[in-house]
Short mmCIF file of C-alpha atoms in Angstrom, two decimals:
data_model
loop_
_atom_site.label_atom_id
_atom_site.label_comp_id
_atom_site.label_asym_id
_atom_site.label_seq_id
_atom_site.Cartn_x
_atom_site.Cartn_y
_atom_site.Cartn_z
CA MET B 1 -48.05 -46.35 108.16
CA LYS B 2 -48.23 -44.02 111.12
CA GLU B 3 -47.83 -46.88 113.57
CA GLU B 4 -44.28 -47.74 112.53
CA SER B 5 -41.65 -47.33 115.15
CA LEU B 6 -38.70 -45.13 114.62
CA TRP B 7 -36.54 -47.83 114.99
CA PHE B 8 -37.92 -49.86 112.52
CA ILE B 9 -37.88 -47.12 110.06
CA PHE B 10 -33.94 -46.87 110.60
CA ILE B 11 -33.83 -50.86 110.13
CA ASN B 12 -36.03 -50.82 107.31
CA ALA B 13 -34.17 -47.75 105.32
CA SER B 14 -30.37 -48.94 106.18
CA LEU B 15 -30.70 -52.92 105.95
CA ILE B 16 -34.06 -54.42 104.69
CA ASN B 17 -34.52 -52.10 102.14
CA ASN B 18 -31.20 -50.81 101.44
CA PHE B 19 -31.16 -47.79 99.13
CA VAL B 20 -28.45 -48.78 96.99
CA LEU B 21 -28.85 -52.78 96.94
CA ALA B 22 -32.53 -52.98 96.81
CA TYR B 23 -33.93 -49.91 95.47
CA PHE B 24 -30.92 -49.20 93.01
CA LEU B 25 -30.60 -45.55 94.23
CA GLY B 26 -27.26 -44.09 93.87
CA ILE B 27 -25.45 -46.42 91.65
CA CYS B 28 -23.45 -43.94 89.79
CA PRO B 29 -21.89 -42.92 92.98
CA PHE B 30 -21.47 -46.55 94.15
CA LEU B 31 -19.60 -47.75 91.06
CA GLY B 32 -18.07 -44.41 90.68
CA VAL B 33 -16.05 -43.70 93.95
CA SER B 34 -16.44 -47.31 95.50
CA GLY B 35 -12.61 -47.94 94.33
CA LYS B 36 -11.06 -46.60 97.40
CA MET B 37 -12.12 -47.19 101.13
CA GLU B 38 -11.06 -43.39 102.10
CA THR B 39 -13.10 -41.70 99.41
CA ALA B 40 -15.83 -44.16 99.94
CA THR B 41 -16.07 -43.12 103.49
CA LYS B 42 -16.24 -39.45 102.87
CA MET B 43 -18.53 -39.85 100.28
CA GLY B 44 -20.89 -41.93 102.55
CA ALA B 45 -20.69 -39.06 105.16
CA ALA B 46 -21.48 -36.29 102.72
CA VAL B 47 -24.43 -38.00 101.34
CA THR B 48 -26.15 -38.92 104.48
CA PHE B 49 -25.50 -35.14 105.70
CA VAL B 50 -27.10 -33.90 102.61
CA MET B 51 -29.79 -36.35 102.99
CA ILE B 52 -30.38 -35.17 106.26
CA ILE B 53 -30.87 -31.63 105.22
CA SER B 54 -32.64 -32.55 102.24
CA SER B 55 -35.10 -34.67 104.09
CA MET B 56 -36.21 -31.84 106.34
CA SER B 57 -36.63 -29.06 103.63
CA ALA B 58 -38.72 -31.75 101.63
CA PHE B 59 -41.16 -31.88 104.54
CA GLY B 60 -41.46 -27.99 104.70
CA ILE B 61 -42.09 -28.18 100.74
CA HIS B 62 -44.76 -30.95 101.06
CA SER B 63 -46.66 -29.04 103.81
CA LEU B 64 -46.55 -25.69 101.92
CA LEU B 65 -47.40 -27.24 98.76
CA THR B 66 -50.29 -29.22 100.39
CA ALA B 67 -51.37 -25.69 102.03
CA ILE B 68 -51.73 -23.90 98.64
CA ASN B 69 -52.89 -27.03 96.86
CA ALA B 70 -50.43 -27.17 94.03
CA PRO B 71 -48.93 -30.95 94.21
CA PHE B 72 -47.85 -30.58 90.49
CA LEU B 73 -45.09 -28.49 91.46
CA GLN B 74 -43.91 -31.00 93.98
CA LEU B 75 -41.24 -32.28 91.44
CA ILE B 76 -39.73 -29.30 90.30
CA SER B 77 -39.50 -27.38 93.89
CA TYR B 78 -38.10 -30.42 94.99
CA ILE B 79 -34.99 -30.42 92.70
CA VAL B 80 -34.46 -26.86 92.71
CA VAL B 81 -34.53 -26.89 96.39
CA ILE B 82 -32.26 -29.62 96.76
CA ALA B 83 -29.73 -28.00 94.59
CA ALA B 84 -29.85 -24.80 96.11
CA ILE B 85 -29.60 -26.43 99.69
CA VAL B 86 -26.45 -28.21 98.49
CA GLN B 87 -25.00 -25.17 97.19
CA LEU B 88 -25.82 -23.18 100.37
CA VAL B 89 -24.38 -26.36 102.78
CA GLU B 90 -21.33 -26.39 100.58
CA MET B 91 -20.75 -22.52 101.57
CA VAL B 92 -21.33 -22.82 105.03
CA ILE B 93 -18.98 -25.79 105.58
CA LYS B 94 -16.55 -23.54 103.61
CA LYS B 95 -16.66 -20.78 105.57
CA MET B 96 -17.17 -22.76 109.11
CA SER B 97 -14.84 -25.72 108.57
CA PRO B 98 -12.27 -25.23 105.41
CA THR B 99 -10.73 -28.73 106.52
CA LEU B 100 -14.34 -30.64 106.37
CA PHE B 101 -14.67 -28.87 103.16
CA LYS B 102 -11.41 -29.94 101.66
CA ALA B 103 -12.03 -33.36 102.72
CA LEU B 104 -15.52 -33.75 101.05
CA GLY B 105 -13.93 -31.92 98.06
CA ILE B 106 -15.80 -32.36 94.71
CA PHE B 107 -18.24 -35.22 96.21
CA LEU B 108 -20.29 -32.20 97.95
CA PRO B 109 -21.40 -30.89 94.59
CA LEU B 110 -22.00 -33.90 92.70
CA ILE B 111 -24.36 -35.05 95.46
CA SER B 112 -27.38 -32.74 94.30
CA THR B 113 -27.72 -34.69 91.17
CA ASN B 114 -27.61 -38.21 93.11
CA CYS B 115 -30.64 -40.10 92.70
CA SER B 116 -31.07 -41.37 96.22
CA ILE B 117 -31.35 -37.81 97.64
CA LEU B 118 -34.53 -37.12 95.54
CA GLY B 119 -35.57 -40.60 96.05
CA LEU B 120 -35.48 -40.23 99.78
CA ALA B 121 -37.61 -36.92 99.49
CA ILE B 122 -40.16 -38.88 96.89
CA PHE B 123 -40.20 -41.96 99.09
CA GLN B 124 -40.67 -39.77 102.47
CA THR B 125 -43.76 -37.95 100.82
CA GLY B 126 -45.19 -41.05 99.44
CA ARG B 127 -45.20 -42.63 102.73
CA GLU B 128 -46.86 -39.54 104.50
CA TYR B 129 -43.90 -39.54 107.33
CA GLY B 130 -43.92 -36.91 109.80
CA PHE B 131 -41.08 -34.64 110.87
CA PHE B 132 -39.05 -36.95 113.14
CA GLU B 133 -40.17 -40.41 111.10
CA SER B 134 -38.56 -38.60 108.13
CA LEU B 135 -35.25 -37.59 109.99
CA VAL B 136 -34.88 -41.16 111.21
CA PHE B 137 -35.66 -42.26 107.47
CA ALA B 138 -32.88 -39.78 106.02
CA VAL B 139 -30.57 -41.19 108.77
CA GLY B 140 -31.23 -44.92 108.07
CA ALA B 141 -31.22 -44.21 104.16
CA GLY B 142 -27.63 -42.50 104.52
CA THR B 143 -26.34 -45.12 106.96
CA GLY B 144 -27.34 -47.82 104.33
CA PHE B 145 -25.62 -46.01 101.51
CA THR B 146 -22.40 -45.66 103.45
CA LEU B 147 -22.47 -49.13 104.58
CA ALA B 148 -23.13 -50.61 101.14
CA LEU B 149 -20.33 -48.29 99.86
CA VAL B 150 -17.78 -49.29 102.21
CA LEU B 151 -18.28 -52.81 101.76
CA MET B 152 -18.01 -52.45 98.06
CA ALA B 153 -14.79 -50.46 98.40
CA GLY B 154 -13.16 -53.14 100.96
CA LEU B 155 -13.97 -55.82 98.58
CA ARG B 156 -12.77 -53.75 95.39
CA GLU B 157 -9.48 -52.89 97.19
CA GLN B 158 -9.06 -56.93 97.59
CA LEU B 159 -9.92 -57.18 94.09
CA ASP B 160 -7.26 -55.03 92.49
CA PHE B 161 -4.72 -57.98 93.83
CA ALA B 162 -6.59 -60.82 92.52
CA ASP B 163 -5.84 -62.01 89.41
CA ILE B 164 -9.01 -61.88 87.59
CA PRO B 165 -9.78 -62.51 83.44
CA LYS B 166 -10.04 -59.75 81.35
CA VAL B 167 -13.23 -60.16 80.27
CA VAL B 168 -14.62 -59.40 83.61
CA LYS B 169 -12.59 -56.37 84.49
CA GLY B 170 -14.15 -52.81 85.27
CA THR B 171 -17.70 -52.62 85.49
CA ALA B 172 -18.81 -56.11 84.97
CA ILE B 173 -17.04 -57.34 88.05
CA THR B 174 -18.41 -54.40 89.99
CA LEU B 175 -21.93 -55.34 89.24
CA LEU B 176 -21.17 -58.94 90.06
CA ILE B 177 -19.93 -58.63 93.48
CA ALA B 178 -22.89 -55.66 93.58
CA GLY B 179 -25.44 -58.75 92.97
CA ILE B 180 -24.00 -60.87 95.47
CA LEU B 181 -23.86 -58.14 97.75
CA SER B 182 -27.65 -57.77 97.33
CA LEU B 183 -28.31 -61.32 98.18
CA THR B 184 -26.48 -60.98 101.26
CA PHE B 185 -28.96 -58.13 102.01
CA MET B 186 -31.70 -60.15 101.38
CA GLY B 187 -31.21 -62.33 104.45
CA PHE B 188 -32.22 -58.99 106.27
CA SER B 189 -35.86 -59.21 105.35
CA GLY B 190 -36.61 -61.35 108.41
CA LEU B 191 -36.00 -58.72 110.61
CA GLY B 192 -39.01 -56.61 109.92
CA SER B 193 -41.61 -59.31 110.97
CA MET K 1 -20.21 -42.55 86.94
CA SER K 2 -19.83 -42.12 83.37
CA PRO K 3 -16.11 -43.23 82.25
CA GLU K 4 -15.93 -41.12 79.54
CA ILE K 5 -18.14 -38.97 77.25
CA LYS K 6 -16.94 -39.39 73.71
CA ASN K 7 -16.11 -36.32 71.93
CA ILE K 8 -18.60 -35.92 69.02
CA GLY K 9 -16.81 -32.88 67.64
CA LEU K 10 -13.65 -35.36 66.63
CA LYS K 11 -15.41 -36.57 63.41
CA GLU K 12 -15.58 -34.64 60.71
CA THR K 13 -19.44 -33.33 60.21
CA PRO K 14 -21.29 -36.41 60.96
CA THR K 15 -24.74 -36.70 59.05
CA SER K 16 -27.75 -36.78 60.71
CA THR K 17 -27.94 -40.88 60.05
CA ASP K 18 -24.64 -40.79 62.25
CA GLU K 19 -26.21 -39.08 64.89
CA PHE K 20 -28.97 -41.54 65.20
CA ILE K 21 -27.11 -44.70 64.85
CA LYS K 22 -24.38 -43.87 67.44
CA GLY K 23 -26.97 -43.76 70.23
CA LEU K 24 -28.44 -47.13 69.17
CA TRP K 25 -25.13 -48.87 69.27
CA LYS K 26 -21.73 -47.26 69.35
CA GLU K 27 -22.22 -44.91 72.24
CA ASN K 28 -25.36 -46.61 73.70
CA PRO K 29 -25.64 -44.96 76.90
CA VAL K 30 -26.19 -48.03 79.34
CA PHE K 31 -24.07 -50.52 77.68
CA VAL K 32 -20.94 -48.38 76.48
CA GLN K 33 -21.12 -45.09 78.55
CA VAL K 34 -22.37 -47.19 81.66
CA ILE K 35 -24.88 -44.52 82.83
CA GLY K 36 -28.32 -43.98 83.91
CA MET K 37 -27.94 -47.03 85.90
CA CYS K 38 -30.66 -46.46 88.65
CA PRO K 39 -33.83 -46.59 86.57
CA THR K 40 -32.16 -49.41 84.28
CA LEU K 41 -31.52 -51.84 86.95
CA ALA K 42 -34.64 -50.96 89.14
CA VAL K 43 -37.67 -51.03 86.62
CA SER K 44 -36.19 -53.95 84.27
CA ASN K 45 -37.75 -56.74 85.88
CA SER K 46 -40.54 -57.25 83.34
CA ALA K 47 -40.32 -56.34 79.85
CA LYS K 48 -43.55 -54.29 79.90
CA ASN K 49 -41.99 -51.98 82.69
CA ALA K 50 -38.84 -51.61 81.00
CA LEU K 51 -40.17 -50.88 77.87
CA ALA K 52 -42.56 -48.23 79.57
CA MET K 53 -39.81 -46.73 81.08
CA GLY K 54 -37.58 -46.67 78.41
CA LEU K 55 -40.12 -44.74 76.42
CA ALA K 56 -40.77 -42.34 79.04
CA THR K 57 -37.27 -41.42 79.29
CA ALA K 58 -36.79 -41.16 75.57
CA PHE K 59 -39.86 -38.87 75.17
CA VAL K 60 -38.18 -36.74 77.95
CA LEU K 61 -34.94 -37.03 76.24
CA VAL K 62 -36.03 -35.67 73.07
CA MET K 63 -38.22 -32.83 74.37
CA SER K 64 -35.55 -31.38 76.67
CA ASN K 65 -32.76 -31.86 73.69
CA VAL K 66 -34.88 -30.01 71.44
CA LEU K 67 -36.13 -27.39 74.03
CA ILE K 68 -32.54 -26.54 75.33
CA SER K 69 -31.06 -26.42 72.04
CA SER K 70 -33.50 -23.96 70.58
CA LEU K 71 -32.84 -22.01 73.89
CA ARG K 72 -29.19 -22.54 73.81
CA ASN K 73 -28.48 -18.79 72.95
CA PHE K 74 -30.52 -17.37 75.43
CA ILE K 75 -29.75 -19.27 78.52
CA PRO K 76 -26.62 -17.61 80.26
CA LYS K 77 -23.82 -19.99 80.68
CA GLN K 78 -23.43 -19.34 84.68
CA VAL K 79 -26.81 -20.74 85.26
CA ARG K 80 -27.24 -23.16 82.31
CA ILE K 81 -27.52 -26.42 84.60
CA ALA K 82 -30.18 -25.00 86.73
CA SER K 83 -31.98 -24.00 83.68
CA TYR K 84 -31.59 -27.60 82.25
CA ILE K 85 -32.55 -29.14 85.28
CA LEU K 86 -36.05 -27.21 85.15
CA ILE K 87 -36.63 -27.61 81.81
CA ILE K 88 -36.29 -31.58 82.65
CA ALA K 89 -38.31 -31.34 85.43
CA THR K 90 -41.26 -30.02 83.82
CA PHE K 91 -41.37 -32.33 81.00
CA VAL K 92 -40.99 -35.26 83.61
CA THR K 93 -43.95 -33.90 85.68
CA MET K 94 -45.92 -34.16 82.39
CA VAL K 95 -44.96 -37.50 81.70
CA ASP K 96 -45.74 -38.51 85.41
CA TYR K 97 -49.23 -37.13 84.76
CA SER K 98 -49.80 -38.38 81.57
CA ILE K 99 -49.05 -42.06 82.67
CA GLN K 100 -51.00 -41.94 85.56
CA ALA K 101 -53.78 -40.63 83.28
CA ILE K 102 -52.96 -43.81 80.92
CA SER K 103 -52.71 -46.38 83.31
CA VAL K 104 -53.09 -46.59 87.07
CA ASP K 105 -51.64 -50.07 87.28
CA LEU K 106 -48.35 -48.96 85.32
CA HIS K 107 -47.97 -45.78 87.29
CA LYS K 108 -47.87 -48.17 90.31
CA ASN K 109 -45.26 -50.45 89.10
CA LEU K 110 -42.83 -47.92 88.04
CA GLY K 111 -43.74 -45.84 91.08
CA ALA K 112 -41.19 -43.16 92.03
CA PHE K 113 -38.95 -44.15 89.35
CA ILE K 114 -40.80 -41.72 86.62
CA SER K 115 -40.13 -38.89 89.09
CA LEU K 116 -36.44 -39.90 89.14
CA ILE K 117 -35.97 -39.83 85.36
CA VAL K 118 -35.36 -35.96 86.70
CA VAL K 119 -31.77 -36.93 87.75
CA ASN K 120 -31.30 -39.51 85.06
CA CYS K 121 -27.40 -38.99 84.19
CA ILE K 122 -28.33 -39.67 80.57
CA ILE K 123 -30.26 -36.35 80.04
CA LEU K 124 -28.48 -34.14 81.62
CA SER K 125 -25.20 -35.27 79.94
CA ARG K 126 -26.94 -34.93 76.53
CA ALA K 127 -28.54 -31.62 77.41
CA GLU K 128 -24.67 -30.40 78.34
CA ALA K 129 -22.58 -32.42 75.99
CA PHE K 130 -24.73 -32.01 72.76
CA ALA K 131 -27.90 -29.91 72.82
CA SER K 132 -26.10 -26.99 74.17
CA LYS K 133 -24.04 -27.12 71.19
CA ASN K 134 -25.87 -28.29 68.12
CA THR K 135 -28.77 -27.20 66.06
CA VAL K 136 -32.38 -28.26 66.89
CA TRP K 137 -32.67 -30.57 64.04
CA LYS K 138 -29.60 -32.53 65.36
CA SER K 139 -30.25 -32.35 69.27
CA GLY K 140 -33.59 -33.99 68.18
CA ILE K 141 -32.21 -37.01 66.12
CA ASP K 142 -29.67 -37.18 68.86
CA GLY K 143 -32.04 -37.42 71.56
CA LEU K 144 -34.17 -39.87 69.87
CA GLY K 145 -31.05 -42.08 68.99
CA MET K 146 -29.92 -41.72 72.56
CA GLY K 147 -33.41 -42.43 73.92
CA LEU K 148 -34.29 -45.42 71.23
CA GLY K 149 -30.90 -47.07 72.54
CA PHE K 150 -31.75 -46.79 76.18
CA VAL K 151 -35.20 -48.57 75.29
CA PHE K 152 -33.03 -51.14 73.54
CA ALA K 153 -30.94 -51.60 76.66
CA LEU K 154 -33.60 -51.58 79.00
CA PHE K 155 -36.04 -53.97 76.77
CA CYS K 156 -32.56 -56.57 76.86
CA LEU K 157 -32.64 -56.62 80.55
CA GLY K 158 -36.30 -56.65 80.92
CA SER K 159 -36.77 -59.48 78.88
CA VAL K 160 -34.00 -61.43 80.00
CA ARG K 161 -35.06 -61.03 83.40
CA GLU K 162 -38.85 -61.92 82.84
CA VAL K 163 -38.29 -65.16 80.84
CA LEU K 164 -36.32 -66.34 83.48
CA GLY K 165 -37.51 -65.29 86.63
CA ASN K 166 -41.38 -65.37 85.42
CA GLY K 167 -41.17 -67.96 82.46
CA SER K 168 -43.07 -65.41 80.56
CA LEU K 169 -42.96 -62.49 77.95
CA PHE K 170 -45.05 -59.52 78.16
CA GLY K 171 -47.01 -61.68 80.40
CA ILE K 172 -47.50 -64.52 77.99
CA PRO K 173 -45.91 -67.70 79.08
CA VAL K 174 -43.12 -68.97 77.00
CA PHE K 175 -41.83 -72.34 78.87
CA PRO K 176 -43.93 -75.34 79.40
CA GLU K 177 -45.60 -75.65 82.76
CA SER K 178 -42.68 -77.83 84.25
CA PHE K 179 -40.32 -74.89 83.87
CA GLN K 180 -39.32 -73.85 87.52
CA GLU K 181 -38.73 -69.91 87.90
CA TRP K 182 -35.50 -68.51 88.89
CA ILE K 183 -37.37 -66.30 91.45
CA VAL K 184 -33.57 -64.43 92.14
CA MET K 185 -33.86 -63.03 88.65
CA ILE K 186 -36.93 -60.54 89.25
CA LEU K 187 -35.52 -59.76 92.55
CA PRO K 188 -32.86 -56.81 92.87
CA ALA K 189 -30.23 -59.11 92.77
CA GLY K 190 -30.86 -60.48 89.62
CA GLY K 191 -30.78 -56.98 88.04
CA PHE K 192 -26.87 -56.75 88.80
CA PHE K 193 -26.33 -60.11 87.60
CA THR K 194 -28.35 -59.60 84.26
CA LEU K 195 -26.60 -56.34 83.62
CA ALA K 196 -23.06 -57.65 84.28
CA SER K 197 -23.82 -60.67 82.25
CA TRP K 198 -24.83 -58.27 79.26
CA LEU K 199 -21.78 -56.35 79.88
CA LEU K 200 -19.47 -59.50 79.90
CA LEU K 201 -21.10 -60.13 76.60
CA PHE K 202 -20.06 -56.88 75.43
CA ASN K 203 -16.57 -56.98 76.77
CA TYR K 204 -16.23 -60.31 74.96
CA PHE K 205 -17.00 -59.31 71.72
CA LYS K 206 -15.02 -56.26 72.32
CA LEU K 207 -11.61 -58.22 73.09
CA LYS K 208 -12.24 -60.22 70.21
CA LYS K 209 -12.76 -57.45 67.80
CA ALA K 210 -9.28 -56.02 69.52
CA LYS K 211 -7.30 -59.15 69.03
CA SER K 212 -8.35 -60.00 65.38
#
């Protein structure tokens, strides 16, 4: 795994193995906040931001746990530290830039239970990424998440004006669109070879 | 994101059987509440994986519901979510290591998704909406009902995907040799399509019932 170039990690995380459309991580916000373009972009930015920070801290925790030889504490410490960091980031942003804080709103605290964040931390540990690789992986995953969310929001905004049968309204049509998007993203799989 | 978590307190003193049944059908976490989507879609590519994942989640759900409910008078309100997550994470770690001990192959197939049970919205939502307010016995029953409802939903998805995508069920072929597998069904896109179809079916019956 060590030979992977940083560029490939980025492309892999954002396009080939998109977190939402190939790994099904973060489906809840994907279905929940993809109704409007504006909120989708903000949510994407917030998730990317938290991903970068939690990826760095997960790298630190993993090194620490390996040093004291207690791998069974991994899951518990990840989730606690991620939740704490989200809280901390929230406070810092509130102090430093109230405008940004207002823009992100409720999405910031909600992110700590987004499975893509914990998934990212677990994947990067499993793949034994170094510090810079983890960082690039987090940026790529965040970009992929934002891309999927924005694409979906754009489609759903158009859908509001379309005349669709009553049966498929709501989650069903969103899932159908997600399936088609996922098929489209499979086209990127050739990029890796 | 869950559209609504129905208020259970509205009904007049539901019996234990009611609590059990509602998770299976009326408030099925996947088909009705549409929560816990990530593992639902990710590991439902074969009936066996789906069943294993469902049972693991159900175990964590029952255990965490029981423990949270028995500690509900001791946990201060301000730190309750953090305490719930700690309790859940402990059980998930147990399940993770148990599965690894039972079958390494299964552990490999489910991958990171066992650890991700921690952030499964079903468990936290039951802890917050039910276990923190009800007795130990009722919470256990509620967890069991919801857990089995989740197993049922996962099995619905997993069996359809395996039969169409692989031509088999639990690894046993169900179609003659000439059957052309729909590879797309075991790919990620198939998960979205299968769940969408099940929701369509549910919507159809709901609309039909509303009309009559």
